Tab-separated table of C-alpha atoms in Angstrom:
chain	number	residue	atom	x	y	z
A	1	MET	CA	-14.011	-60.976	2.721
A	2	SER	CA	-15.467	-57.854	3.303
A	3	VAL	CA	-15.347	-55.658	6.409
A	4	LEU	CA	-18.496	-53.477	7.780
A	5	ARG	CA	-17.415	-50.750	10.255
A	6	GLY	CA	-20.448	-48.943	11.822
A	7	TYR	CA	-20.983	-45.741	13.774
A	8	TRP	CA	-23.000	-44.307	15.851
A	9	ILE	CA	-25.811	-41.702	14.944
A	10	ARG	CA	-26.404	-38.964	17.596
A	11	CYS	CA	-29.798	-37.572	17.657
A	12	LEU	CA	-29.855	-34.223	19.751
A	13	HIS	CA	-33.189	-32.600	21.203
A	14	GLU	CA	-33.098	-28.826	20.863
A	15	VAL	CA	-35.456	-26.664	23.090
A	16	GLN	CA	-38.348	-24.848	20.945
A	17	GLN	CA	-37.513	-21.238	20.023
A	18	PRO	CA	-39.687	-18.375	20.210
A	19	GLY	CA	-41.772	-17.995	16.889
A	20	SER	CA	-41.161	-21.671	15.768
A	21	TYR	CA	-43.630	-24.252	15.817
A	22	PRO	CA	-43.731	-27.278	17.871
A	23	TYR	CA	-43.852	-30.753	16.460
A	24	ILE	CA	-47.265	-32.518	16.501
A	25	ARG	CA	-45.902	-35.920	16.765
A	26	SER	CA	-42.305	-37.359	17.393
A	27	PRO	CA	-40.314	-37.182	14.203
A	28	ARG	CA	-39.190	-40.579	12.633
A	29	ILE	CA	-36.209	-41.260	10.653
A	30	THR	CA	-37.448	-42.720	7.365
A	31	GLY	CA	-33.518	-43.159	5.797
A	32	PHE	CA	-30.516	-41.460	5.506
A	33	SER	CA	-27.641	-41.545	3.206
A	34	VAL	CA	-23.855	-41.025	3.306
A	35	ARG	CA	-21.421	-39.699	0.676
A	36	SER	CA	-17.814	-38.229	0.587
A	37	ILE	CA	-17.559	-34.814	0.083
A	38	GLY	CA	-13.777	-34.973	-0.694
A	39	GLY	CA	-10.976	-32.808	1.009
A	40	THR	CA	-10.442	-28.935	0.932
A	41	VAL	CA	-7.129	-27.148	0.622
A	42	THR	CA	-6.415	-23.497	0.651
A	43	ALA	CA	-5.670	-22.189	-2.995
A	44	SER	CA	-4.058	-19.040	-4.472
A	45	GLN	CA	-5.231	-17.991	-7.724
A	46	CYS	CA	-1.673	-16.728	-9.464
A	47	ALA	CA	0.778	-17.951	-12.075
A	48	TRP	CA	3.682	-19.769	-10.650
A	49	ILE	CA	7.274	-20.017	-11.749
A	50	ARG	CA	8.859	-23.131	-10.183
A	51	GLU	CA	12.018	-23.292	-11.981
A	52	PRO	CA	14.994	-20.728	-10.912
A	53	GLU	CA	14.838	-17.892	-13.513
A	54	LEU	CA	18.419	-16.434	-14.450
A	55	LEU	CA	17.949	-12.658	-14.320
A	56	GLY	CA	21.296	-11.379	-15.392
A	57	ILE	CA	25.039	-11.609	-14.701
A	58	SER	CA	26.616	-9.125	-12.060
A	59	ASP	CA	29.091	-6.546	-13.635
A	60	GLY	CA	30.633	-5.890	-10.334
A	61	LYS	CA	29.136	-2.151	-10.041
A	62	PRO	CA	26.771	-0.754	-7.135
A	63	GLY	CA	23.104	0.030	-7.527
A	64	GLN	CA	22.457	-2.827	-10.264
A	65	GLN	CA	18.859	-3.663	-11.316
A	66	PHE	CA	17.366	-6.714	-13.088
A	67	ALA	CA	14.025	-7.618	-14.626
A	68	LEU	CA	11.704	-10.526	-13.731
A	69	GLN	CA	9.828	-12.040	-16.801
A	70	TYR	CA	6.656	-11.843	-15.414
A	71	ARG	CA	5.027	-9.117	-13.070
A	72	PRO	CA	3.622	-7.959	-10.801
A	73	VAL	CA	4.790	-10.198	-8.298
A	74	LEU	CA	3.226	-11.650	-5.547
A	75	GLN	CA	4.518	-11.313	-1.929
A	76	ARG	CA	7.252	-13.802	-1.667
A	77	ASN	CA	6.970	-16.819	0.456
A	78	ASP	CA	10.207	-18.342	2.375
A	79	ASP	CA	11.173	-20.297	-0.357
A	80	GLU	CA	11.389	-17.637	-2.776
A	81	TYR	CA	14.039	-15.668	-2.825
A	82	ILE	CA	17.443	-14.464	-4.905
A	83	SER	CA	20.169	-16.297	-5.060
A	84	VAL	CA	23.742	-14.872	-6.305
A	85	CYS	CA	25.875	-17.871	-7.617
A	86	PRO	CA	29.258	-18.137	-9.006
A	87	PRO	CA	29.481	-19.455	-12.638
A	88	GLY	CA	28.997	-23.055	-13.034
A	89	THR	CA	26.614	-23.486	-9.865
A	90	LEU	CA	24.449	-26.221	-10.164
A	91	THR	CA	21.192	-24.219	-10.342
A	92	TYR	CA	18.710	-27.522	-10.295
A	93	ASN	CA	19.733	-28.034	-6.760
A	94	ARG	CA	17.930	-26.011	-4.393
A	95	ALA	CA	20.256	-27.001	-1.197
A	96	VAL	CA	23.217	-25.488	-3.539
A	97	LEU	CA	21.203	-22.303	-4.198
A	98	GLU	CA	20.374	-21.864	-0.552
A	99	THR	CA	23.628	-21.623	0.365
A	100	TYR	CA	24.142	-18.609	-1.746
A	101	ARG	CA	21.095	-16.881	-0.928
A	102	TRP	CA	20.474	-13.182	-0.239
A	103	GLN	CA	18.028	-11.492	2.060
A	104	GLU	CA	15.029	-9.132	0.643
A	105	VAL	CA	14.437	-6.028	2.419
A	106	SER	CA	11.767	-3.233	1.816
A	107	ASP	CA	14.747	-0.395	1.560
A	108	PHE	CA	18.381	0.008	2.232
A	109	ALA	CA	18.098	2.435	4.935
A	110	GLU	CA	19.554	0.321	7.352
A	111	SER	CA	22.146	-1.583	5.123
A	112	THR	CA	25.954	-1.856	5.454
A	113	SER	CA	28.069	-2.640	2.526
A	114	GLU	CA	28.266	-6.297	4.151
A	115	ASP	CA	24.766	-6.935	4.044
A	116	LEU	CA	23.560	-9.280	1.481
A	117	HIS	CA	20.346	-7.304	0.822
A	118	TYR	CA	17.999	-6.676	-2.183
A	119	SER	CA	14.612	-5.217	-2.837
A	120	ILE	CA	11.830	-6.024	-5.220
A	121	ASP	CA	8.885	-3.526	-6.719
A	122	ASP	CA	6.215	-5.692	-6.880
A	123	ARG	CA	4.538	-3.726	-9.603
A	124	THR	CA	7.404	-3.556	-12.029
A	125	GLY	CA	9.306	-6.623	-11.260
A	126	ILE	CA	12.396	-4.647	-10.842
A	127	VAL	CA	15.198	-6.480	-8.416
A	128	GLN	CA	17.362	-3.834	-6.980
A	129	PHE	CA	20.858	-4.193	-5.250
A	130	GLY	CA	22.058	-1.833	-2.892
A	131	PRO	CA	23.562	1.538	-4.312
A	132	ILE	CA	26.405	3.565	-3.296
A	133	ILE	CA	25.231	7.132	-1.956
A	134	LEU	CA	27.526	10.593	-1.671
A	135	GLU	CA	26.774	11.673	1.739
A	136	PRO	CA	29.139	14.589	3.410
A	137	GLY	CA	30.990	13.619	6.316
A	138	GLU	CA	29.275	16.472	8.242
A	139	LEU	CA	25.694	14.804	7.164
A	140	GLN	CA	26.584	11.509	8.550
A	141	HIS	CA	28.021	12.826	11.871
A	142	GLN	CA	24.471	15.015	12.344
A	143	THR	CA	22.648	11.806	11.789
A	144	ARG	CA	24.512	9.890	13.932
A	145	ASP	CA	24.232	12.285	17.079
A	146	ARG	CA	20.532	12.939	16.135
A	147	ALA	CA	20.022	9.297	16.453
A	148	MET	CA	22.101	8.977	19.604
A	149	SER	CA	19.780	11.812	21.329
A	150	GLN	CA	16.502	10.155	19.952
A	151	PRO	CA	16.148	6.418	21.466
A	152	HIS	CA	14.757	3.999	18.770
A	153	ASP	CA	13.293	0.842	19.283
A	154	GLU	CA	16.434	-1.059	17.378
A	155	TYR	CA	18.707	0.329	20.456
A	156	ALA	CA	16.260	-0.232	22.894
A	157	ASN	CA	16.014	-4.188	22.192
A	158	GLY	CA	19.678	-4.498	21.594
A	159	ARG	CA	19.479	-5.098	17.720
A	160	VAL	CA	21.856	-2.437	17.070
A	161	ARG	CA	25.042	-2.279	19.590
A	162	ASP	CA	27.602	-0.688	17.462
A	163	LEU	CA	25.962	3.027	16.878
A	164	ASP	CA	29.318	3.981	14.774
A	165	ARG	CA	29.247	1.401	12.630
A	166	TYR	CA	25.580	1.341	12.059
A	167	PHE	CA	25.600	5.298	10.795
A	168	LEU	CA	29.243	5.573	9.470
A	169	GLY	CA	29.319	1.610	7.964
A	170	THR	CA	32.369	-0.405	8.475
A	171	THR	CA	35.710	0.091	9.132
A	172	THR	CA	36.447	0.434	5.465
A	173	GLU	CA	33.828	2.638	4.898
A	174	ARG	CA	35.026	5.090	7.582
A	175	LEU	CA	38.220	5.419	6.173
A	176	ASP	CA	36.608	6.397	2.705
A	177	ARG	CA	36.966	10.071	2.982
A	178	SER	CA	35.170	10.948	-0.232
A	179	GLY	CA	31.717	10.654	1.632
A	180	GLU	CA	30.596	7.800	-0.664
A	181	ARG	CA	28.447	5.018	1.719
A	182	GLN	CA	27.601	1.590	0.244
A	183	TYR	CA	24.195	0.534	0.977
A	184	GLY	CA	23.906	-3.329	0.887
A	185	SER	CA	26.466	-5.405	-0.578
A	186	ILE	CA	27.378	-5.574	-4.307
A	187	PRO	CA	27.266	-9.017	-5.972
A	188	PRO	CA	30.165	-9.913	-7.020
A	189	LYS	CA	31.518	-9.490	-10.758
A	190	GLY	CA	30.236	-12.475	-13.175
A	191	HIS	CA	28.272	-13.889	-10.337
A	192	GLU	CA	24.642	-15.145	-11.885
A	193	ILE	CA	21.693	-13.818	-10.540
A	194	TYR	CA	18.670	-16.245	-10.059
A	195	MET	CA	15.523	-15.795	-8.607
A	196	VAL	CA	14.420	-18.777	-6.851
A	197	GLY	CA	10.733	-19.323	-7.901
A	198	TYR	CA	7.874	-16.663	-7.390
A	199	ARG	CA	4.329	-16.270	-8.151
A	200	TRP	CA	2.702	-13.605	-10.333
A	201	GLY	CA	-0.526	-12.167	-11.282
A	202	GLY	CA	-2.943	-10.078	-9.193
A	203	GLY	CA	-5.836	-7.725	-9.845
A	204	GLU	CA	-9.636	-8.072	-9.201
A	205	GLN	CA	-9.897	-10.480	-11.853
A	206	GLY	CA	-8.654	-12.969	-9.816
A	207	ASN	CA	-11.458	-12.744	-7.436
A	208	VAL	CA	-13.658	-15.128	-8.804
A	209	LYS	CA	-17.050	-16.408	-7.830
A	210	VAL	CA	-18.129	-19.576	-6.075
A	211	GLY	CA	-18.108	-22.463	-8.591
A	212	THR	CA	-15.557	-21.056	-11.124
A	213	LEU	CA	-12.650	-23.214	-10.831
A	214	THR	CA	-13.575	-26.587	-11.716
A	215	LYS	CA	-11.030	-27.566	-14.167
A	216	LEU	CA	-7.854	-29.697	-13.055
A	217	MET	CA	-4.791	-28.636	-15.171
A	218	VAL	CA	-3.144	-31.743	-14.093
A	219	ALA	CA	-4.734	-35.116	-13.504
A	220	HIS	CA	-4.111	-36.586	-9.847
A	221	PRO	CA	-4.883	-40.132	-8.688
A	222	TYR	CA	-8.191	-40.435	-7.107
A	223	VAL	CA	-9.260	-36.900	-7.785
A	224	LYS	CA	-12.362	-36.858	-9.897
A	225	SER	CA	-13.247	-32.783	-10.162
A	226	VAL	CA	-12.722	-29.811	-8.041
A	227	VAL	CA	-14.650	-26.688	-7.095
A	228	ASN	CA	-14.284	-23.623	-5.240
A	229	MET	CA	-16.533	-23.887	-2.182
A	230	THR	CA	-16.311	-19.749	-1.553
A	231	PRO	CA	-15.106	-17.119	-3.544
A	232	ALA	CA	-11.664	-15.940	-4.151
A	233	LEU	CA	-10.739	-12.682	-2.191
A	234	GLY	CA	-7.680	-10.216	-1.879
A	235	GLY	CA	-6.926	-9.620	-5.427
A	236	ALA	CA	-6.677	-5.779	-6.078
A	237	GLN	CA	-5.445	-3.047	-8.600
A	238	ALA	CA	-2.435	-1.540	-8.328
A	239	GLU	CA	-2.009	1.555	-6.246
A	240	SER	CA	-2.676	4.844	-8.051
A	241	LEU	CA	-0.480	7.729	-7.896
A	242	GLU	CA	-3.169	9.552	-6.400
A	243	SER	CA	-3.840	6.905	-3.588
A	244	ALA	CA	-0.366	7.267	-2.812
A	245	VAL	CA	0.024	10.838	-2.300
A	246	MET	CA	-3.012	10.333	0.268
A	247	ARG	CA	-1.502	7.502	2.065
A	248	VAL	CA	2.157	8.815	2.513
A	249	PRO	CA	0.834	11.736	4.993
A	250	ALA	CA	-0.737	8.988	7.031
A	251	TRP	CA	2.379	6.854	7.119
A	252	LEU	CA	4.344	9.551	8.072
A	253	ARG	CA	1.837	10.708	11.056
A	254	SER	CA	2.001	7.039	12.525
A	255	ARG	CA	5.369	5.712	11.471
A	256	GLU	CA	3.630	2.312	12.156
A	257	ARG	CA	3.024	3.288	15.805
A	258	ALA	CA	-0.748	3.351	16.879
A	259	VAL	CA	-1.237	6.277	18.950
A	260	THR	CA	-4.068	8.598	17.815
A	261	ARG	CA	-7.573	7.135	16.008
A	262	ASP	CA	-6.174	7.750	12.672
A	263	ASP	CA	-3.003	5.589	13.451
A	264	PHE	CA	-5.437	2.619	14.499
A	265	GLU	CA	-7.279	2.764	11.226
A	266	TYR	CA	-4.061	3.436	9.180
A	267	ILE	CA	-2.578	0.207	10.411
A	268	VAL	CA	-5.836	-1.787	10.141
A	269	GLY	CA	-6.706	-0.323	6.541
A	270	GLN	CA	-3.204	-1.799	5.216
A	271	SER	CA	-4.756	-5.108	5.140
A	272	GLN	CA	-5.549	-6.636	1.997
A	273	ASP	CA	-8.383	-8.591	3.625
A	274	ILE	CA	-10.155	-5.612	5.150
A	275	ALA	CA	-12.386	-2.885	3.176
A	276	ARG	CA	-13.272	-0.631	5.881
A	277	VAL	CA	-12.511	0.033	9.680
A	278	ARG	CA	-13.609	2.339	12.091
A	279	CYS	CA	-11.770	3.309	15.578
A	280	LEU	CA	-13.567	3.544	18.514
A	281	ASP	CA	-11.227	5.379	20.966
A	282	ALA	CA	-11.501	5.623	25.000
A	283	GLU	CA	-13.502	8.946	24.779
A	284	GLU	CA	-16.249	7.435	22.497
A	285	LEU	CA	-16.116	4.243	24.601
A	286	GLY	CA	-16.164	6.001	28.007
A	287	ILE	CA	-13.581	3.553	29.189
A	288	ALA	CA	-10.000	4.798	30.002
A	289	GLY	CA	-7.366	2.758	28.247
A	290	ARG	CA	-9.508	1.075	25.788
A	291	VAL	CA	-9.578	1.153	21.920
A	292	GLU	CA	-11.994	-1.112	19.982
A	293	LEU	CA	-11.337	-1.522	16.216
A	294	LEU	CA	-14.663	-2.140	14.318
A	295	VAL	CA	-13.508	-3.760	10.945
A	296	ILE	CA	-15.587	-4.970	7.488
A	297	PRO	CA	-13.755	-7.684	5.825
A	298	LYS	CA	-13.736	-7.533	1.755
A	299	ALA	CA	-16.491	-9.384	-0.071
A	300	ALA	CA	-16.587	-10.648	-3.289
A	301	PRO	CA	-19.607	-8.859	-5.193
A	302	PRO	CA	-22.597	-10.833	-6.037
A	303	ASP	CA	-23.160	-11.720	-9.662
A	304	ASP	CA	-26.494	-9.846	-9.775
A	305	TRP	CA	-27.266	-7.127	-6.746
A	306	LEU	CA	-30.929	-8.552	-6.972
A	307	ARG	CA	-30.589	-10.370	-3.765
A	308	GLY	CA	-27.729	-8.259	-1.980
A	309	LEU	CA	-25.256	-9.303	0.182
A	310	SER	CA	-26.245	-10.775	3.721
A	311	PRO	CA	-24.048	-10.337	7.019
A	312	ASP	CA	-22.614	-13.780	6.462
A	313	CYS	CA	-20.610	-12.375	3.660
A	314	PHE	CA	-18.555	-10.021	6.264
A	315	VAL	CA	-17.507	-12.695	8.743
A	316	LEU	CA	-14.037	-11.826	9.993
A	317	ASN	CA	-11.764	-14.664	9.626
A	318	LYS	CA	-10.136	-15.929	12.871
A	319	GLN	CA	-6.651	-16.037	11.267
A	320	VAL	CA	-7.260	-12.297	9.733
A	321	GLY	CA	-8.431	-11.277	13.316
A	322	ASP	CA	-5.731	-12.820	15.243
A	323	ARG	CA	-2.882	-11.267	12.623
A	324	LEU	CA	-4.318	-7.866	13.317
A	325	GLN	CA	-4.519	-8.276	17.012
A	326	ALA	CA	-0.862	-9.054	17.024
A	327	GLU	CA	0.140	-6.158	14.863
A	328	LEU	CA	-1.900	-3.500	17.021
A	329	ASP	CA	-0.416	-5.154	19.981
A	330	GLU	CA	3.088	-4.515	18.628
A	331	ARG	CA	2.576	-1.102	18.171
A	332	LYS	CA	0.031	0.340	20.671
A	333	LEU	CA	1.010	2.033	23.902
A	334	LEU	CA	2.062	0.242	27.102
A	335	GLY	CA	-1.358	0.048	28.982
A	336	VAL	CA	-3.667	0.007	26.159
A	337	ASN	CA	-6.524	-2.465	25.681
A	338	VAL	CA	-7.037	-2.962	21.919
A	339	GLN	CA	-9.787	-5.092	20.517
A	340	VAL	CA	-10.520	-5.946	16.678
A	341	SER	CA	-14.205	-7.042	16.077
A	342	VAL	CA	-16.967	-6.670	13.734
A	343	PRO	CA	-19.916	-4.316	13.830
A	344	GLU	CA	-23.283	-5.472	14.972
A	345	TYR	CA	-25.205	-5.608	11.666
A	346	VAL	CA	-28.570	-4.171	11.580
A	347	GLY	CA	-30.883	-5.620	8.678
A	348	VAL	CA	-32.959	-3.055	7.090
A	349	LYS	CA	-35.809	-3.745	4.783
A	350	VAL	CA	-37.586	-1.335	2.536
A	351	ARG	CA	-41.351	-1.237	1.718
A	352	VAL	CA	-41.639	1.527	-0.868
A	353	GLU	CA	-45.054	2.273	-3.219
A	354	ILE	CA	-44.133	3.733	-6.312
A	355	VAL	CA	-46.271	6.002	-8.904
A	356	LEU	CA	-45.075	5.007	-12.424
A	357	THR	CA	-44.607	7.530	-15.367
A	358	PRO	CA	-47.532	6.782	-18.025
A	359	ALA	CA	-45.352	4.862	-20.440
A	360	TYR	CA	-44.453	2.817	-17.844
A	361	ALA	CA	-47.547	2.141	-16.412
A	362	THR	CA	-48.902	0.485	-19.430
A	363	SER	CA	-45.659	-1.845	-20.075
A	364	ARG	CA	-45.544	-5.289	-18.508
A	365	GLU	CA	-41.754	-5.265	-19.529
A	366	LEU	CA	-40.936	-2.087	-18.545
A	367	GLN	CA	-42.699	-2.417	-14.920
A	368	GLU	CA	-40.720	-5.602	-14.446
A	369	ARG	CA	-37.611	-4.057	-15.320
A	370	THR	CA	-38.254	-1.205	-12.977
A	371	GLN	CA	-39.033	-3.165	-10.284
A	372	GLN	CA	-35.804	-4.950	-10.679
A	373	ASP	CA	-33.639	-1.850	-10.948
A	374	LEU	CA	-35.000	-0.235	-7.516
A	375	GLN	CA	-34.319	-3.347	-6.006
A	376	ARG	CA	-30.902	-3.614	-7.094
A	377	VAL	CA	-30.674	0.434	-5.880
A	378	LEU	CA	-31.776	-0.429	-2.405
A	379	TYR	CA	-29.591	-3.293	-2.085
A	380	THR	CA	-26.360	-1.437	-3.103
A	381	PHE	CA	-27.530	1.846	-1.201
A	382	LEU	CA	-28.129	-0.062	2.049
A	383	ASN	CA	-24.923	-2.119	2.028
A	384	PRO	CA	-21.372	-2.009	4.252
A	385	LEU	CA	-19.411	-1.721	1.022
A	386	THR	CA	-21.130	0.027	-1.500
A	387	GLY	CA	-23.707	2.219	0.299
A	388	GLY	CA	-24.183	5.632	1.240
A	389	LEU	CA	-24.199	8.870	-0.727
A	390	ASP	CA	-21.002	8.689	-2.260
A	391	GLY	CA	-20.882	4.669	-3.069
A	392	GLY	CA	-17.973	4.161	-0.617
A	393	GLY	CA	-20.021	2.150	2.226
A	394	TRP	CA	-22.763	3.095	4.692
A	395	GLY	CA	-21.434	5.051	7.855
A	396	PHE	CA	-20.760	3.469	11.070
A	397	GLY	CA	-23.895	4.353	13.279
A	398	THR	CA	-25.431	6.669	10.099
A	399	PRO	CA	-29.359	6.373	10.447
A	400	VAL	CA	-31.185	5.440	7.656
A	401	GLN	CA	-33.984	8.369	6.551
A	402	ARG	CA	-36.701	7.857	4.567
A	403	PHE	CA	-36.310	10.842	2.253
A	404	GLU	CA	-32.568	9.252	1.102
A	405	ILE	CA	-34.694	6.474	0.050
A	406	ALA	CA	-37.259	8.739	-1.859
A	407	ASP	CA	-34.192	10.542	-3.567
A	408	ARG	CA	-32.581	7.157	-4.727
A	409	CYS	CA	-35.886	5.874	-6.159
A	410	LEU	CA	-36.849	9.086	-8.299
A	411	LYS	CA	-33.428	8.522	-10.108
A	412	VAL	CA	-34.524	4.839	-11.254
A	413	PRO	CA	-36.028	5.377	-15.188
A	414	GLY	CA	-39.983	5.165	-15.031
A	415	VAL	CA	-40.440	6.206	-11.279
A	416	SER	CA	-42.781	9.572	-11.148
A	417	SER	CA	-42.980	9.569	-6.965
A	418	ALA	CA	-42.509	7.641	-3.938
A	419	VAL	CA	-45.799	7.556	-2.316
A	420	ALA	CA	-45.026	5.594	0.832
A	421	ILE	CA	-42.081	4.200	2.241
A	422	GLN	CA	-41.919	2.009	5.261
A	423	LEU	CA	-38.369	1.162	6.874
A	424	LEU	CA	-38.200	-2.348	8.717
A	425	ARG	CA	-35.344	-3.085	11.313
A	426	PHE	CA	-34.196	-6.930	11.753
A	427	ARG	CA	-31.839	-8.149	14.471
A	428	PHE	CA	-29.715	-11.123	14.857
A	429	VAL	CA	-30.967	-13.412	17.706
A	430	PRO	CA	-28.367	-15.659	18.863
A	431	ILE	CA	-29.192	-19.400	19.362
A	432	SER	CA	-25.886	-21.142	19.767
A	433	ASP	CA	-22.260	-19.907	19.838
A	434	THR	CA	-22.481	-20.344	15.949
A	435	GLN	CA	-26.226	-20.218	14.982
A	436	GLY	CA	-28.851	-17.512	14.962
A	437	GLU	CA	-31.729	-16.100	13.353
A	438	TRP	CA	-33.021	-13.154	11.933
A	439	HIS	CA	-36.157	-11.454	13.967
A	440	PHE	CA	-38.246	-8.467	12.792
A	441	ASP	CA	-38.094	-5.827	15.396
A	442	GLU	CA	-39.615	-2.719	14.531
A	443	VAL	CA	-40.821	-0.657	11.650
A	444	ALA	CA	-39.420	2.864	11.996
A	445	GLU	CA	-41.002	6.138	11.493
A	446	ASP	CA	-38.850	8.855	9.329
A	447	VAL	CA	-35.489	7.540	10.675
A	448	LEU	CA	-34.128	4.229	11.581
A	449	LYS	CA	-31.580	4.977	14.030
A	450	LEU	CA	-28.315	3.121	14.912
A	451	ASP	CA	-25.768	3.311	17.893
A	452	ARG	CA	-22.127	3.955	16.613
A	453	TYR	CA	-21.078	0.134	16.559
A	454	GLN	CA	-23.525	-0.643	14.240
A	455	MET	CA	-23.947	-0.984	10.621
A	456	VAL	CA	-26.374	-1.416	8.237
A	457	CYS	CA	-26.897	-4.349	5.796
A	458	SER	CA	-29.769	-5.243	3.381
A	459	TRP	CA	-30.454	-8.608	1.536
A	460	ALA	CA	-32.507	-11.285	0.386
A	461	ASN	CA	-33.687	-14.284	2.401
A	462	ARG	CA	-36.537	-15.534	0.819
A	463	PRO	CA	-36.144	-18.342	-1.169
A	464	PRO	CA	-36.691	-17.690	-4.663
A	465	THR	CA	-38.973	-20.222	-5.556
A	466	GLU	CA	-41.279	-19.624	-2.466
A	467	PRO	CA	-44.705	-17.786	-3.451
A	468	ARG	CA	-45.716	-14.746	-1.499
A	469	SER	CA	-48.027	-14.834	1.276
A	470	PRO	CA	-49.533	-12.768	4.243
A	471	GLY	CA	-46.616	-12.172	6.739
A	472	ASP	CA	-43.841	-11.692	4.239
A	473	GLU	CA	-43.103	-8.152	5.616
A	474	THR	CA	-41.718	-9.614	8.855
A	475	ARG	CA	-40.515	-12.822	8.111
A	476	PHE	CA	-38.333	-12.253	5.294
A	477	THR	CA	-35.954	-9.425	4.812
A	478	ASN	CA	-36.381	-8.695	0.802
A	479	HIS	CA	-37.047	-5.463	-0.297
A	480	GLU	CA	-40.627	-5.005	-1.345
A	481	VAL	CA	-41.134	-2.482	-4.475
A	482	TYR	CA	-44.891	-2.174	-5.342
A	483	PHE	CA	-46.444	0.058	-8.287
A	484	LEU	CA	-49.797	1.774	-7.429
A	485	ASN	CA	-50.747	2.536	-11.128
A	486	GLY	CA	-49.039	-1.118	-12.527
A	487	PHE	CA	-50.598	-4.310	-13.322
A	488	GLU	CA	-52.372	-6.611	-10.518
A	489	GLN	CA	-48.871	-8.490	-9.979
A	490	TYR	CA	-46.669	-5.240	-8.864
A	491	GLN	CA	-49.393	-3.809	-6.596
A	492	PRO	CA	-49.445	-4.093	-3.128
A	493	PRO	CA	-51.469	-6.664	-1.820
A	494	ASP	CA	-53.492	-4.648	0.415
A	495	LEU	CA	-54.469	-2.308	-2.624
């Protein structure tokens, strides 16, 4: 006996929007089909070491270091940690390893000799245990007195109650008149050091395109195929020394506290999901106690810049936005209202008429290549991530000027001069809470002006197979490149 289950199909009437065509007669359903599209899961592209990895055996000395077999190491999850086990421990039993678990810290500045702490260098894969430092007694007392006269968050919220113990260590340490202090506990001699699972990999090569991950490494029942529907994001190269030199002063200024505009931008800029950030403070907004962060999420570059990047590529993930909001709320001053949002994107279309050099004016192949080169230049130049004169992204609120477009075009091989340049503005018109359309707004003169909360974006939205027709200038956002002395197919329609 077979069981059939039916479901209702709901049809919604949509109010006609300006610029759309009405139905001549009521639509009729001629058929429909149903198919399963499978399930979706989050994925992280990396190599995963699932079994506990033996790093070495402790010699009982302070400051020991052990190296992981693979690196760079990704940020650890809760089930990835160091376990310091006595000889003969059943390492295949995770519950047993958990009982010998140590805690990872970023540094040993607040660690005493009783704290089971260690640190991991993500880039080199070095596991570091607490060192012993020679500190004169006078320096220890100065540190304690200075801290007691300048309250810190640790004291205010009750996390640190015994300041003598915090700064001078345990009772045993205070009796040590040599001035030596142990930061973090020492693994007992003869104990085995295990890394209980970790993930490694990283770099920009992990930012794979849509449709790249299609191979199942292990077969699973009822799973026929897999594919990544969105590009992978977040992969970045290791920080260079020059970048670290530039970052440290900003960290020293902010100390993870958001007070000035630079502080807010620094904290948000540390997120691996954010490419750029602009802080609008109370002075710019004209609202006392208000700070607004305009963020541009990272986006995977296209395979070919012939169609650019649409604003849909820069949608701020809700989880990322909530996390940034929470981090800023923890660090802002009392009474300051902080809001994280994305800029208002303004679509910019360029219509340019070019005069080619004599050698290019007689070659159809060279004209096709030059037209594509010019389109790539325009899409990358008018872009939030790659645009601007320095290639680091178009400036927030920076106007678009015709002479800048002409200067870019003249650098393309085969271009003799840019005779006519038009700048067309497109704006987003919401239809519902989640949908909208891009509408032609205006043709700018010499300058296309933007407000401080706006950002330039250029992309192609005309289907590649759709032929050109009158009215394309205001229907589609594609850049239009024409050659006045080229073959007919590359000439302006109105020539």
